[in-house]
Each structure stands twice: as structure tokens, then as C-alpha cells.
């Protein structure tokens, strides 16, 4: 299969030994000493500005706390070189961090990384898998707790941290209660990590299957959370299938409302649905702020019919997973299904694999598909 690519516009839609649990994100990270033993702490709140494509083509500038983002405490006790002393992640609720060392420090600062534990990261290039980093203001003669206040990601790097923060939304809905990993295919300590490559000097983006399996995003693409999560959705489907992926044909170009192929409509429709489900809406949003609704029926102007249309597949999935849908109000049973059964296309998912795990294909489920012009 060739690379799965996206472009702007309507085309191509698409640290240590302590276990810390923070609002659903569980990972091994280096822990600072207990506060009773800490003699030097730097605290604060990590935030980033970002252009909000979900708010429309004006893309207003928003300020967002950076949740579950990696930090490191660097410092020195005397006149030597600063070294890494501790590490952790910012709070999942408010972006707060508390970076402590057991002795007073002649100099200390916090280094922030564009990653979250070892579960996801944003790097500079495929051949330079180094996180983006920046340092806080440096403090001298640190004893006790010093509050750095609000620490803001530099404007040139904000899109990298937007990717890091947005992936929390998908992680929290991953429907894998058995471990902290992305899917039940892995167990704690052996989790796979999703890697995004963000290059502000290029324009296009794609999931690089079957080569690096990294997601590549260029320039302004991180302005859209839907775009970030759509590409992550391809990676998630590959993970759910145990690092296998359907053989996809006739997928370049592809459009939400037009015929492509059964395999293309299944993989692109699934990725569209992942993004919309994670964000709790029913549309796709481009990085320019334009959006496209998944609302459709047999009379929707300009829409082709059937399961070779990714928008028909994606909207069917969203309605099956809806709060009032037949699958129990969420996508959990589909996620569990996909860790046990491989579907080459939507027909196989619906007619073969759903019955195998007791998910309905009649009644409300069949009516949902028929409403989107799919009938088996």
C-alpha cells in the first residue's frame, strides 16, 4: 500500500520507578522526592497559544494549558554543569508542574519536551527523532519552593505542544481498561508509542505506512484537532489490528462524499469517525478552519451512495456508537472487536465481525446503515 496522505482543502480527508496515574494516563515516570524531603522546587503552569481551526476560518488565538506534557528539572549544586535531576508530567487537569530536588541548588530550570511519558511524542524529523524542547527561566540559589508562574511555550513551537495536548483526548477514550497501553495488543511496560513528525517548513501531511509508521504534519496542519486525530486514527486502526492494515486501493485522491473503494472508504471513514468521536462532534475540520458535516441521507446533494463512500461509512460508525445508538452508547465494543477480528472493509466489519462478538446487525443498526445508503 502507498503512503496515506492528506492535504489542505476538501481533498484527502481525511522516567524512574514510580507509577503515576493522572486522569487516565498511567506511565512510569521519574518522580521528584517527597515534598517533606525536597529542599528545592520549581513550580508553575505550562500553557501554549494556538490557532483554533475548530472555531472557524478566523482561527482565533486561544491559550490552552498543556496537559500530561513531559518536563525535566535541570540544575547544579555548585559551580559545575547543570544535569537532569528529576522528571515528570504536567497535570492532566490544569497543566501544573512541581519539579523538586532533595538539596538546594545554585541554579535550576525546567526543560519541557514535546512528548507525554513514552506514549506519544512530536519530533523534528524522521531521521532526527529528537523532541522539541525549551527551557524555563533560570533561577539561582533555589531553596524551598519558587513559583515560575505561567510558563508559555514559545510561539514558534506551539503547534508541537498542540499535538501533544490533543492526543490526550484520544488516549482517554482508547477503551483499553486492561493496561495503560493504547490497545489490548500490548501490556504495561511494552506499550507502542505514536510518533508525530511536525515540520513547519513543509505543507503536506500523511501517515507513513508501511515505512516508519510515523504521522507527518506540515506547517499549519496542527491547527486542526480533527486533522491530528484523523491521522492518529489510522495509526490506532493499525495498532488494533496487531500492526496489520487493510490492503487499500483507489484512495488517491479521496473525498468525504464521493466514491473511492471499499477499502479506502473503510480506513478513511474509520479515521474520520475516530476524530469526530474523540472530539464529540459530527464533522471534519480542516487546518484552514473550514469544516464538512457528516450529516447525510439518500437525498443529500452531491453525495454518492454506498460503502465505497468514506462519509457514509464514517457517519454510520458514529451513529452506531452514539449515546442513543445500538452499541451501548460508545465505541468500546467496536474497539474490543477490532483487537480480535481483522476487517478488510466495512462490509466484513458489519456482516461478519459484529455478529461474532454479539453486536447487532439488524433493527436499529440496519436502519442506521440504510439511512446512510448502505444495505447488506
mmCIF file of C-alpha atoms in Angstrom:
data_model
loop_
_atom_site.group_PDB
_atom_site.id
_atom_site.type_symbol
_atom_site.label_atom_id
_atom_site.label_comp_id
_atom_site.label_asym_id
_atom_site.label_seq_id
_atom_site.Cartn_x
_atom_site.Cartn_y
_atom_site.Cartn_z
ATOM 1 C CA UNK A 1 0.000 0.000 0.000
ATOM 2 C CA UNK A 2 1.194 3.502 -0.753
ATOM 3 C CA UNK A 3 1.533 6.238 1.808
ATOM 4 C CA UNK A 4 -1.732 7.524 3.233
ATOM 5 C CA UNK A 5 -1.555 11.242 2.620
ATOM 6 C CA UNK A 6 -3.576 14.368 3.377
ATOM 7 C CA UNK A 7 -3.548 17.873 2.006
ATOM 8 C CA UNK A 8 -5.376 21.088 2.820
ATOM 9 C CA UNK A 9 -8.840 21.714 1.378
ATOM 10 C CA UNK A 10 -11.510 19.124 0.599
ATOM 11 C CA UNK A 11 -9.126 16.592 -0.873
ATOM 12 C CA UNK A 12 -7.621 13.722 1.059
ATOM 13 C CA UNK A 13 -9.651 13.844 4.263
ATOM 14 C CA UNK A 14 -9.459 12.897 5.776
ATOM 15 C CA UNK A 15 11.444 8.312 33.707
ATOM 16 C CA UNK A 16 12.034 6.392 37.059
ATOM 17 C CA UNK A 17 10.469 3.754 39.224
ATOM 18 C CA UNK A 18 7.259 5.335 40.453
ATOM 19 C CA UNK A 19 3.900 4.651 38.781
ATOM 20 C CA UNK A 20 1.858 7.823 38.384
ATOM 21 C CA UNK A 21 -1.796 7.832 37.332
ATOM 22 C CA UNK A 22 -3.174 11.179 36.177
ATOM 23 C CA UNK A 23 -6.781 11.216 34.979
ATOM 24 C CA UNK A 24 -6.395 8.082 32.932
ATOM 25 C CA UNK A 25 -2.798 8.475 31.783
ATOM 26 C CA UNK A 26 -0.658 5.896 33.545
ATOM 27 C CA UNK A 27 3.027 5.659 32.834
ATOM 28 C CA UNK A 28 6.359 5.104 34.510
ATOM 29 C CA UNK A 29 7.996 8.473 35.017
ATOM 30 C CA UNK A 30 10.796 9.755 37.173
ATOM 31 C CA UNK A 31 9.387 11.060 40.407
ATOM 32 C CA UNK A 32 10.632 14.013 42.370
ATOM 33 C CA UNK A 33 11.398 13.353 46.022
ATOM 34 C CA UNK A 34 8.564 13.643 48.500
ATOM 35 C CA UNK A 35 7.858 17.236 49.451
ATOM 36 C CA UNK A 36 8.970 16.653 53.034
ATOM 37 C CA UNK A 37 12.460 15.789 51.768
ATOM 38 C CA UNK A 38 12.637 18.354 48.980
ATOM 39 C CA UNK A 39 14.864 21.372 49.536
ATOM 40 C CA UNK A 40 14.453 22.973 46.091
ATOM 41 C CA UNK A 41 11.292 23.061 43.977
ATOM 42 C CA UNK A 42 10.249 24.974 40.886
ATOM 43 C CA UNK A 43 6.503 25.102 40.267
ATOM 44 C CA UNK A 44 4.280 26.690 37.666
ATOM 45 C CA UNK A 45 1.744 26.121 34.906
ATOM 46 C CA UNK A 46 2.652 25.222 31.339
ATOM 47 C CA UNK A 47 0.459 26.822 28.648
ATOM 48 C CA UNK A 48 0.581 27.342 24.888
ATOM 49 C CA UNK A 49 -1.151 29.653 22.446
ATOM 50 C CA UNK A 50 -2.693 28.085 19.370
ATOM 51 C CA UNK A 51 -4.786 28.961 16.351
ATOM 52 C CA UNK A 52 -8.163 27.266 16.797
ATOM 53 C CA UNK A 53 -9.354 25.857 13.462
ATOM 54 C CA UNK A 54 -12.332 24.217 15.186
ATOM 55 C CA UNK A 55 -13.702 27.724 15.838
ATOM 56 C CA UNK A 56 -13.913 28.610 12.111
ATOM 57 C CA UNK A 57 -11.915 30.195 9.331
ATOM 58 C CA UNK A 58 -10.947 33.172 11.504
ATOM 59 C CA UNK A 59 -8.917 30.711 13.635
ATOM 60 C CA UNK A 60 -8.895 32.799 16.831
ATOM 61 C CA UNK A 61 -5.836 32.607 19.036
ATOM 62 C CA UNK A 62 -6.524 30.607 22.196
ATOM 63 C CA UNK A 63 -4.451 29.913 25.283
ATOM 64 C CA UNK A 64 -4.563 26.314 26.481
ATOM 65 C CA UNK A 65 -2.931 24.543 29.419
ATOM 66 C CA UNK A 66 -0.522 21.831 28.301
ATOM 67 C CA UNK A 67 -1.744 18.585 29.867
ATOM 68 C CA UNK A 68 0.348 15.470 30.516
ATOM 69 C CA UNK A 69 3.409 17.035 28.899
ATOM 70 C CA UNK A 70 6.878 15.869 29.877
ATOM 71 C CA UNK A 71 9.122 18.100 31.984
ATOM 72 C CA UNK A 72 12.615 17.693 33.399
ATOM 73 C CA UNK A 73 14.267 19.514 36.284
ATOM 74 C CA UNK A 74 17.808 20.584 35.453
ATOM 75 C CA UNK A 75 20.208 22.186 37.902
ATOM 76 C CA UNK A 76 23.544 22.260 39.698
ATOM 77 C CA UNK A 77 24.508 22.318 43.332
ATOM 78 C CA UNK A 78 27.766 24.183 42.839
ATOM 79 C CA UNK A 79 29.816 25.660 40.026
ATOM 80 C CA UNK A 80 29.640 22.603 37.776
ATOM 81 C CA UNK A 81 27.472 21.878 34.755
ATOM 82 C CA UNK A 82 23.705 21.544 35.122
ATOM 83 C CA UNK A 83 22.412 17.975 34.981
ATOM 84 C CA UNK A 84 18.995 16.364 34.799
ATOM 85 C CA UNK A 85 17.737 15.863 38.346
ATOM 86 C CA UNK A 86 14.105 14.758 38.001
ATOM 87 C CA UNK A 87 11.282 14.365 35.523
ATOM 88 C CA UNK A 88 7.532 14.050 35.328
ATOM 89 C CA UNK A 89 4.425 15.200 33.509
ATOM 90 C CA UNK A 90 2.231 18.261 33.882
ATOM 91 C CA UNK A 91 -1.175 17.870 35.480
ATOM 92 C CA UNK A 92 -3.920 16.435 33.287
ATOM 93 C CA UNK A 93 -6.377 18.985 34.638
ATOM 94 C CA UNK A 94 -4.549 22.308 34.774
ATOM 95 C CA UNK A 95 -1.034 21.937 33.333
ATOM 96 C CA UNK A 96 0.658 22.446 36.713
ATOM 97 C CA UNK A 97 4.110 21.053 37.426
ATOM 98 C CA UNK A 98 6.172 20.700 40.599
ATOM 99 C CA UNK A 99 9.813 19.886 39.945
ATOM 100 C CA UNK A 100 11.810 19.129 43.094
ATOM 101 C CA UNK A 101 15.279 18.086 44.187
ATOM 102 C CA UNK A 102 16.411 16.907 47.618
ATOM 103 C CA UNK A 103 19.105 19.595 48.024
ATOM 104 C CA UNK A 104 19.278 23.323 47.477
ATOM 105 C CA UNK A 105 20.546 24.347 44.057
ATOM 106 C CA UNK A 106 22.901 27.052 42.892
ATOM 107 C CA UNK A 107 20.913 27.159 39.637
ATOM 108 C CA UNK A 108 17.764 25.417 38.447
ATOM 109 C CA UNK A 109 15.392 25.453 35.494
ATOM 110 C CA UNK A 110 12.708 23.254 33.959
ATOM 111 C CA UNK A 111 13.061 21.793 30.480
ATOM 112 C CA UNK A 112 9.831 20.979 28.657
ATOM 113 C CA UNK A 113 9.593 18.295 25.976
ATOM 114 C CA UNK A 114 7.054 17.779 23.178
ATOM 115 C CA UNK A 115 6.061 14.330 24.416
ATOM 116 C CA UNK A 116 3.920 12.596 27.006
ATOM 117 C CA UNK A 117 5.650 9.909 29.074
ATOM 118 C CA UNK A 118 6.664 7.279 26.494
ATOM 119 C CA UNK A 119 3.172 7.015 24.959
ATOM 120 C CA UNK A 120 3.368 9.755 22.328
ATOM 121 C CA UNK A 121 5.817 12.328 21.070
ATOM 122 C CA UNK A 122 6.353 15.055 18.473
ATOM 123 C CA UNK A 123 9.778 15.034 16.858
ATOM 124 C CA UNK A 124 11.660 17.198 14.389
ATOM 125 C CA UNK A 125 12.192 14.764 11.511
ATOM 126 C CA UNK A 126 12.085 11.086 10.659
ATOM 127 C CA UNK A 127 15.881 10.992 10.761
ATOM 128 C CA UNK A 128 16.062 13.234 13.845
ATOM 129 C CA UNK A 129 13.748 11.713 16.430
ATOM 130 C CA UNK A 130 14.503 14.430 18.963
ATOM 131 C CA UNK A 131 11.659 16.097 20.844
ATOM 132 C CA UNK A 132 11.203 19.802 20.540
ATOM 133 C CA UNK A 133 12.377 21.357 23.814
ATOM 134 C CA UNK A 134 12.638 24.691 25.530
ATOM 135 C CA UNK A 135 13.738 25.813 28.984
ATOM 136 C CA UNK A 136 12.044 27.934 31.598
ATOM 137 C CA UNK A 137 13.667 30.970 33.116
ATOM 138 C CA UNK A 138 16.700 30.060 35.224
ATOM 139 C CA UNK A 139 16.626 30.650 38.930
ATOM 140 C CA UNK A 140 19.675 30.908 41.180
ATOM 141 C CA UNK A 141 20.136 29.982 44.832
ATOM 142 C CA UNK A 142 16.983 27.881 44.892
ATOM 143 C CA UNK A 143 15.978 26.720 48.339
ATOM 144 C CA UNK A 144 12.411 25.840 49.195
ATOM 145 C CA UNK A 145 9.744 26.437 46.569
ATOM 146 C CA UNK A 146 9.896 29.072 43.862
ATOM 147 C CA UNK A 147 6.861 29.628 41.640
ATOM 148 C CA UNK A 148 7.688 30.311 37.989
ATOM 149 C CA UNK A 149 4.082 31.333 37.377
ATOM 150 C CA UNK A 150 2.751 30.786 33.884
ATOM 151 C CA UNK A 151 5.356 29.320 31.526
ATOM 152 C CA UNK A 152 4.362 29.706 27.885
ATOM 153 C CA UNK A 153 5.601 27.563 25.013
ATOM 154 C CA UNK A 154 7.500 29.755 22.502
ATOM 155 C CA UNK A 155 5.281 30.801 19.604
ATOM 156 C CA UNK A 156 7.480 29.024 17.057
ATOM 157 C CA UNK A 157 6.939 25.702 18.858
ATOM 158 C CA UNK A 158 3.283 25.963 19.928
ATOM 159 C CA UNK A 159 1.991 23.580 17.242
ATOM 160 C CA UNK A 160 4.153 20.757 18.575
ATOM 161 C CA UNK A 161 2.587 21.118 22.025
ATOM 162 C CA UNK A 162 -0.883 21.346 20.494
ATOM 163 C CA UNK A 163 -0.338 17.887 19.024
ATOM 164 C CA UNK A 164 0.852 16.581 22.399
ATOM 165 C CA UNK A 165 -2.167 18.030 24.187
ATOM 166 C CA UNK A 166 -4.706 16.908 21.570
ATOM 167 C CA UNK A 167 -3.593 13.272 21.725
ATOM 168 C CA UNK A 168 -4.791 13.179 25.332
ATOM 169 C CA UNK A 169 -8.356 13.297 24.016
ATOM 170 C CA UNK A 170 -7.891 10.079 22.056
ATOM 171 C CA UNK A 171 -5.895 8.366 24.783
ATOM 172 C CA UNK A 172 -8.619 8.984 27.365
ATOM 173 C CA UNK A 173 -11.157 7.291 25.069
ATOM 174 C CA UNK A 174 -8.950 4.407 23.938
ATOM 175 C CA UNK A 175 -11.239 1.840 25.679
ATOM 176 C CA UNK A 176 -8.412 -0.332 26.976
ATOM 177 C CA UNK A 177 -9.080 -0.937 30.678
ATOM 178 C CA UNK A 178 -6.559 -3.781 30.878
ATOM 179 C CA UNK A 179 -3.433 -1.612 30.738
ATOM 180 C CA UNK A 180 -2.067 1.875 30.183
ATOM 181 C CA UNK A 181 -1.190 0.998 26.579
ATOM 182 C CA UNK A 182 -3.078 2.254 23.563
ATOM 183 C CA UNK A 183 -4.670 -1.120 22.856
ATOM 184 C CA UNK A 184 -5.069 -4.528 24.442
ATOM 185 C CA UNK A 185 -2.493 -5.835 21.975
ATOM 186 C CA UNK A 186 0.221 -4.562 24.342
ATOM 187 C CA UNK A 187 0.774 -4.901 28.069
ATOM 188 C CA UNK A 188 2.216 -2.412 30.554
ATOM 189 C CA UNK A 189 5.917 -1.972 30.038
ATOM 190 C CA UNK A 190 5.660 -2.967 26.383
ATOM 191 C CA UNK A 191 3.442 -0.192 25.010
ATOM 192 C CA UNK A 192 3.851 1.116 21.480
ATOM 193 C CA UNK A 193 4.456 4.846 21.088
ATOM 194 C CA UNK A 194 2.860 7.018 18.430
ATOM 195 C CA UNK A 195 5.288 9.441 16.799
ATOM 196 C CA UNK A 196 4.290 12.647 15.047
ATOM 197 C CA UNK A 197 6.803 14.494 12.896
ATOM 198 C CA UNK A 198 5.942 18.186 12.674
ATOM 199 C CA UNK A 199 7.928 20.211 10.165
ATOM 200 C CA UNK A 200 6.933 23.890 9.939
ATOM 201 C CA UNK A 201 8.726 24.194 6.584
ATOM 202 C CA UNK A 202 6.548 21.742 4.612
ATOM 203 C CA UNK A 203 2.891 21.856 3.631
ATOM 204 C CA UNK A 204 1.555 18.308 3.324
ATOM 205 C CA UNK A 205 0.849 15.537 5.789
ATOM 206 C CA UNK A 206 0.283 11.775 5.892
ATOM 207 C CA UNK A 207 0.590 8.599 7.923
ATOM 208 C CA UNK A 208 3.744 6.903 6.648
ATOM 209 C CA UNK A 209 2.508 3.325 6.300
ATOM 210 C CA UNK A 210 4.167 0.847 5.933
ATOM 211 C CA UNK A 211 7.537 2.567 6.322
ATOM 212 C CA UNK A 212 8.224 4.471 9.551
ATOM 213 C CA UNK A 213 4.538 4.371 10.606
ATOM 214 C CA UNK A 214 5.031 7.941 11.829
ATOM 215 C CA UNK A 215 2.448 10.652 11.259
ATOM 216 C CA UNK A 216 3.906 13.573 9.285
ATOM 217 C CA UNK A 217 2.317 17.010 9.705
ATOM 218 C CA UNK A 218 3.465 20.135 7.942
ATOM 219 C CA UNK A 219 3.204 23.856 8.597
ATOM 220 C CA UNK A 220 -0.283 24.749 9.883
ATOM 221 C CA UNK A 221 -1.798 21.264 9.973
ATOM 222 C CA UNK A 222 -1.779 21.031 13.806
ATOM 223 C CA UNK A 223 -4.211 23.967 13.913
ATOM 224 C CA UNK A 224 -6.967 21.359 13.389
ATOM 225 C CA UNK A 225 -7.560 18.867 16.177
ATOM 226 C CA UNK A 226 -9.644 16.801 13.751
ATOM 227 C CA UNK A 227 -6.709 16.517 11.384
ATOM 228 C CA UNK A 228 -4.367 15.449 14.190
ATOM 229 C CA UNK A 229 -6.822 12.819 15.415
ATOM 230 C CA UNK A 230 -7.730 11.604 11.919
ATOM 231 C CA UNK A 231 -4.099 10.715 11.285
ATOM 232 C CA UNK A 232 -3.811 9.201 14.753
ATOM 233 C CA UNK A 233 -6.918 7.173 13.856
ATOM 234 C CA UNK A 234 -5.045 5.434 11.033
ATOM 235 C CA UNK A 235 -2.256 4.541 13.464
ATOM 236 C CA UNK A 236 -4.819 3.344 16.016
ATOM 237 C CA UNK A 237 -6.527 1.056 13.493
ATOM 238 C CA UNK A 238 -3.138 -0.423 12.600
ATOM 239 C CA UNK A 239 -2.471 -0.992 16.307
ATOM 240 C CA UNK A 240 -5.881 -2.534 16.970
ATOM 241 C CA UNK A 241 -5.186 -4.974 14.141
ATOM 242 C CA UNK A 242 -1.882 -6.018 15.676
ATOM 243 C CA UNK A 243 0.248 -3.906 13.301
ATOM 244 C CA UNK A 244 -1.689 -5.057 10.258
ATOM 245 C CA UNK A 245 -3.727 -2.857 7.954
ATOM 246 C CA UNK A 246 -6.247 -3.451 5.164
ATOM 247 C CA UNK A 247 -4.899 -3.534 1.628
ATOM 248 C CA UNK A 248 -6.147 -0.201 0.304
ATOM 249 C CA UNK A 249 -6.714 0.677 -3.339
ATOM 250 C CA UNK A 250 -8.157 3.604 -5.328
ATOM 251 C CA UNK A 251 -7.556 6.043 -2.484
ATOM 252 C CA UNK A 252 -5.647 8.874 -4.114
ATOM 253 C CA UNK A 253 -7.468 11.173 -4.277
ATOM 254 C CA UNK A 254 -10.402 10.514 -1.977
ATOM 255 C CA UNK A 255 -13.258 12.679 -0.758
ATOM 256 C CA UNK A 256 -15.715 12.518 2.103
ATOM 257 C CA UNK A 257 -18.806 12.453 -0.134
ATOM 258 C CA UNK A 258 -17.517 10.626 -3.236
ATOM 259 C CA UNK A 259 -16.851 7.050 -4.328
ATOM 260 C CA UNK A 260 -13.355 5.653 -3.803
ATOM 261 C CA UNK A 261 -13.162 1.939 -2.943
ATOM 262 C CA UNK A 262 -14.461 -0.286 -0.173
ATOM 263 C CA UNK A 263 -11.041 -0.465 1.464
ATOM 264 C CA UNK A 264 -10.416 3.276 1.159
ATOM 265 C CA UNK A 265 -13.872 4.193 2.471
ATOM 266 C CA UNK A 266 -13.392 1.822 5.428
ATOM 267 C CA UNK A 267 -9.980 3.110 6.512
ATOM 268 C CA UNK A 268 -10.682 6.789 5.805
ATOM 269 C CA UNK A 269 -14.203 6.592 7.234
ATOM 270 C CA UNK A 270 -12.868 4.961 10.378
ATOM 271 C CA UNK A 271 -10.224 7.701 10.793
ATOM 272 C CA UNK A 272 -12.863 10.415 10.227
ATOM 273 C CA UNK A 273 -15.072 8.767 12.848
ATOM 274 C CA UNK A 274 -12.188 8.464 15.333
ATOM 275 C CA UNK A 275 -11.578 12.219 15.214
ATOM 276 C CA UNK A 276 -15.249 13.191 15.445
ATOM 277 C CA UNK A 277 -15.968 10.656 18.212
ATOM 278 C CA UNK A 278 -12.970 11.738 20.295
ATOM 279 C CA UNK A 279 -13.975 15.403 19.998
ATOM 280 C CA UNK A 280 -17.692 14.769 20.464
ATOM 281 C CA UNK A 281 -18.963 16.217 17.198
ATOM 282 C CA UNK A 282 -20.097 15.145 13.716
ATOM 283 C CA UNK A 283 -17.801 16.825 11.207
ATOM 284 C CA UNK A 284 -14.313 17.104 9.808
ATOM 285 C CA UNK A 285 -12.345 20.338 10.298
ATOM 286 C CA UNK A 286 -9.505 21.402 8.022
ATOM 287 C CA UNK A 287 -6.465 23.332 9.169
ATOM 288 C CA UNK A 288 -7.771 26.445 7.404
ATOM 289 C CA UNK A 289 -10.837 26.418 9.684
ATOM 290 C CA UNK A 290 -13.269 25.166 7.074
ATOM 291 C CA UNK A 291 -15.409 22.175 8.040
ATOM 292 C CA UNK A 292 -17.540 19.485 6.419
ATOM 293 C CA UNK A 293 -20.557 17.931 8.139
ATOM 294 C CA UNK A 294 -21.090 14.181 8.148
ATOM 295 C CA UNK A 295 -24.880 14.637 8.159
ATOM 296 C CA UNK A 296 -26.202 12.701 5.180
ATOM 297 C CA UNK A 297 -29.058 10.592 3.877
ATOM 298 C CA UNK A 298 -30.207 9.325 0.486
ATOM 299 C CA UNK A 299 -31.219 12.808 -0.638
ATOM 300 C CA UNK A 300 -28.098 14.740 0.418
ATOM 301 C CA UNK A 301 -26.965 16.732 -2.656
ATOM 302 C CA UNK A 302 -23.597 15.813 -4.125
ATOM 303 C CA UNK A 303 -23.130 12.628 -2.120
ATOM 304 C CA UNK A 304 -22.523 9.294 -3.838
ATOM 305 C CA UNK A 305 -24.191 6.230 -2.327
ATOM 306 C CA UNK A 306 -22.937 3.077 -0.634
ATOM 307 C CA UNK A 307 -19.996 1.690 1.295
ATOM 308 C CA UNK A 308 -17.376 2.971 -1.130
ATOM 309 C CA UNK A 309 -18.032 6.489 0.217
ATOM 310 C CA UNK A 310 -15.986 7.286 3.316
ATOM 311 C CA UNK A 311 -18.521 9.774 4.658
ATOM 312 C CA UNK A 312 -21.256 7.128 4.528
ATOM 313 C CA UNK A 313 -19.032 4.693 6.435
ATOM 314 C CA UNK A 314 -17.828 7.253 8.978
ATOM 315 C CA UNK A 315 -21.311 8.572 9.749
ATOM 316 C CA UNK A 316 -22.625 5.006 10.118
ATOM 317 C CA UNK A 317 -19.924 4.262 12.683
ATOM 318 C CA UNK A 318 -20.659 7.467 14.601
ATOM 319 C CA UNK A 319 -24.362 6.637 14.734
ATOM 320 C CA UNK A 320 -23.683 3.074 15.891
ATOM 321 C CA UNK A 321 -21.507 4.494 18.702
ATOM 322 C CA UNK A 322 -23.858 7.375 19.587
ATOM 323 C CA UNK A 323 -25.328 7.803 23.068
ATOM 324 C CA UNK A 324 -28.703 6.585 21.759
ATOM 325 C CA UNK A 325 -27.191 4.069 19.335
ATOM 326 C CA UNK A 326 -27.353 0.260 19.430
ATOM 327 C CA UNK A 327 -23.767 -0.308 20.603
ATOM 328 C CA UNK A 328 -24.260 0.764 24.224
ATOM 329 C CA UNK A 329 -23.599 4.470 23.899
ATOM 330 C CA UNK A 330 -19.907 4.311 22.979
ATOM 331 C CA UNK A 331 -17.341 2.670 20.719
ATOM 332 C CA UNK A 332 -15.924 0.321 23.347
ATOM 333 C CA UNK A 333 -17.308 -2.904 21.840
ATOM 334 C CA UNK A 334 -16.016 -1.993 18.387
ATOM 335 C CA UNK A 335 -12.562 -1.300 19.851
ATOM 336 C CA UNK A 336 -12.611 -4.687 21.606
ATOM 337 C CA UNK A 337 -13.840 -6.354 18.393
ATOM 338 C CA UNK A 338 -11.001 -4.882 16.375
ATOM 339 C CA UNK A 339 -8.371 -6.336 18.712
ATOM 340 C CA UNK A 340 -9.701 -9.818 17.885
ATOM 341 C CA UNK A 341 -11.047 -9.614 14.338
ATOM 342 C CA UNK A 342 -9.463 -8.106 11.230
ATOM 343 C CA UNK A 343 -11.847 -6.432 8.772
ATOM 344 C CA UNK A 344 -10.705 -5.708 5.225
ATOM 345 C CA UNK A 345 -13.682 -3.408 4.645
ATOM 346 C CA UNK A 346 -16.856 -2.103 6.268
ATOM 347 C CA UNK A 347 -18.967 -4.962 4.901
ATOM 348 C CA UNK A 348 -16.769 -7.505 6.661
ATOM 349 C CA UNK A 349 -16.822 -5.448 9.860
ATOM 350 C CA UNK A 350 -20.619 -5.258 9.839
ATOM 351 C CA UNK A 351 -21.751 -8.615 8.455
ATOM 352 C CA UNK A 352 -19.037 -10.949 9.796
ATOM 353 C CA UNK A 353 -17.203 -9.461 12.755
ATOM 354 C CA UNK A 354 -20.048 -7.706 14.572
ATOM 355 C CA UNK A 355 -22.133 -10.919 14.797
ATOM 356 C CA UNK A 356 -19.055 -12.796 16.014
ATOM 357 C CA UNK A 357 -18.973 -10.641 19.173
ATOM 358 C CA UNK A 358 -22.720 -10.225 19.644
ATOM 359 C CA UNK A 359 -23.106 -6.751 18.150
ATOM 360 C CA UNK A 360 -26.367 -6.169 16.322
ATOM 361 C CA UNK A 361 -26.683 -6.059 12.531
ATOM 362 C CA UNK A 362 -30.475 -5.831 12.452
ATOM 363 C CA UNK A 363 -33.085 -3.415 13.780
ATOM 364 C CA UNK A 364 -31.593 -0.038 14.703
ATOM 365 C CA UNK A 365 -28.142 -0.990 13.392
ATOM 366 C CA UNK A 366 -29.504 -1.907 9.952
ATOM 367 C CA UNK A 367 -31.643 1.243 9.883
ATOM 368 C CA UNK A 368 -28.593 3.394 10.606
ATOM 369 C CA UNK A 369 -26.744 1.963 7.626
ATOM 370 C CA UNK A 370 -29.789 2.226 5.375
ATOM 371 C CA UNK A 371 -30.154 5.874 6.353
ATOM 372 C CA UNK A 372 -26.636 6.374 5.012
ATOM 373 C CA UNK A 373 -27.416 4.398 1.797
ATOM 374 C CA UNK A 374 -25.588 1.223 2.872
ATOM 375 C CA UNK A 375 -27.547 -2.024 2.684
ATOM 376 C CA UNK A 376 -26.254 -5.577 3.144
#
